[in-house]
């Protein structure tokens, strides 16, 4: 039910990268902001997507209101009367600051589904089955029930996998020596070499403290792998940060105390650096009339691609250690829920083709991000919280995946549409999956009973997310991906950070076109079958006549390039968005052409109106 | 001079060849007058045939008696030859150096090359100005083909036939030519069928410091304007550069003498700066450092993408004036043989769907670059690795190709050709067995009698196999004007040229093949469905019983 909060007429929506604008009416409901243009075209923004609202100083044409969204949409309204603008502004501020989870959209979102479908949606992904797929439990790894009641670690899931030789006292002792009790547990098992990827938080070692149980824990992990005499311990932080943590009684493993480890820093920066970096990137690419040099200098100085590369580099290190050396690896950072999640999940994606399928990718996110307690609520600012806790760690992970899909166009079952859609809903709070910070809280909120699962929604329309170039047999020849780490192979992800800026994108999309053709191929195959049946029937028409069957009419939908239905719940305009002409002007002609006003208005067929997709 | 004199050691055994993405080959190295050949003399191993003309620079290294020659090619590939024996290595190196820098046109390979394929259609005759003019005649009667330059005496860089306004006589043309740089008087470049507007190009007017004027020149370009209409002059230089040109006898059209024209200055860089930019870009791409900051700052410092943006923006502006403003346009820079042609040819890609076909693009290159007098030989004698002092080298045409690639990326279904065609043209402008890009103008090519003595690249390209290889499977004719985005975020580094040798393209090629397969399969299925429907319709007429409900 949409409760209208307020409506303001004669509002102008300015185009972000041109001088054009459209006018219409702005409506605020309890959950959405809706701008309806005079031609009835609507722009809809979920309140949860709004990151900030800014009221700029009054101009002659009205009062500007700039809204920045977490999905990188930026809208610039000009409201004629200042009072109306203030009304919208203050209503938005009120609506944008939910203080309890119950206020989130997921609890009111009702997609007209029956209860059974909703419940089934939550059962689609089963992490127990996932560990079984990896070959766990086995003779070296077992399921432990120490955290059944979230007593040992409240940010971990209930079910945890540990080496068989790790006794309960060892686990308990180790957890007491680790930040937030996040002791080393299994997250991925590389069956071919029986090598394990484990994760944890930093040890509370300070300058000299040690813990025999923790040392035994690492010993147990090492012993569980006969291929290697040692375990790699990857501290994903820069060395300086890790050293600074020692002063606070935390820190990193001392190689002298852990006889069986090889310790390695990999230097991924912390959440604050990442937040600032992305902010700077968005500032750079958001500026109008950007020159190529400022763009490239901005890309360099914001450091975003450097950070993305650092994460990929770390995942490659992990993958090599496991798949080439057959060694087990323990990954941690400070708390073990940001950088650790990035590196573990990305590493698994490189090692295991299953995670490169649509379903497998969901399982991967469910395992390394949701169940192991990546703090989605804090990082994505779901409730009115500490702005210093907000950070695009998960976005950065999605970008790393995108960079890999660009390098290996045949290896992934999904296209970037899936990544964009997941990103959209991590912030929309429309589905229950990403709400709250950990599994314990999610259970308290009874999300499984009160909300819908995103995975079910995505799987239902998975044909939209397919990569037409995907080759399932590619994995036979390339089970492990070996990406290039040359900087020139890392690109700016325009389709993410400009996903609402139509003018930036190619007007025709190879992806959409080929996907449409592929679908059309399936339909044509069906049509051929039907037609062949009919003609066989006609040939033996007596039978046909006796039963009074009329021949099936050919499916009109089977025409090639049938209109695709792409994800519809957003107005994202990544590639191949047709319709209106490119509105930018390549030069201010009026400047040179004296008194002439704006360049003459253009006929409708500019750009590529006749797009086939 | 005989080639044999230049080849000190024609053959060395036991040479090891290392190339990007290909297995190491050991074999015999042979030098011929035009090629460096390495063959393992075994079946199934690829031989290397490298044109000396493709070699941009070499480096020698010695470890003991094992010498290594690093060969850097104009197509930006770098290969390594390990040659046993110091003397052999030195001999080979010095021979390559001499053979790859021969200045004498009469020794160039196209004059020696005999095609191993059957020439179906002689490319030298595929794109004659007379034929192009027939198309124009079918649209308008306002233009005529003038042979004022038939002996190349009015303008040495123009072809013998040029299209000019019907009402302007040859005498006026001669006088206007005297007023334009290099005799390049304004001629027709493009006629926009939709609204009858035109694009012309020329050299700069020779106004000099005292503001010389030329009534005939004014008459010539005014003849292209409709009554009461104004036109635009796009000067590809900044105002200050154009001002400075006056001191050297050049200049620009003043408002006083050309009141019906509005001048717009754009800033497209000149040749030496572009060459430097290419060198820096290639160096950045070859940098083995894994530092992101270093890569981005080197890419930025090369300014390559800036040039791409400037050229594209100017072309879009010209297209905008013609199509949106409904005005005619005159484009020139200084000589009118470089930036001018980038702008006029790209504007046509944007405006004219015909230029986006394989044949049409060849015609465009022929018309706007070869006939229009772009000095290919001067511009393309060195590429990004050469150590010798650059003379007139500049990647003007490569930048044009890069811009076309950018538009192709943004409209991947609107071009009949794929990027392979653009890469092929890049390669052949720098080193080729074909005569197409030899010489600097139509007059030079005619003096060398190239159409008789060499094979045209177009003869090769227009064979069915090659056309198929260069085709874009996604192509669907799009009759509209295509406006590209020139935002920096929309412009990409052309990996197909600049990162081509950095990373195996196998993954991308396989994905591409898969896409081609899907498209072809779709066509097959559609044919099958149509056939079945036809058969069914036949059966139904033969079996009237079915028609009853």
XYZ file of C-alpha atoms in Angstrom, chain A residues 516-526, chain B residues 517-523 525:
19
model
C 18.079 -12.450 -27.544
C 19.304 -14.554 -30.435
C 20.143 -17.411 -28.127
C 16.660 -17.338 -26.648
C 15.172 -17.088 -30.084
C 17.184 -20.177 -31.046
C 15.480 -22.176 -28.318
C 12.072 -20.970 -29.435
C 12.882 -21.749 -33.048
C 13.966 -25.243 -32.098
C 10.590 -25.749 -30.421
C 28.030 -19.543 -33.922
C 24.859 -18.407 -32.127
C 24.108 -15.926 -34.875
C 24.695 -18.387 -37.676
C 22.665 -21.050 -35.950
C 19.832 -18.565 -35.661
C 19.900 -18.003 -39.398
C 16.954 -22.280 -37.755
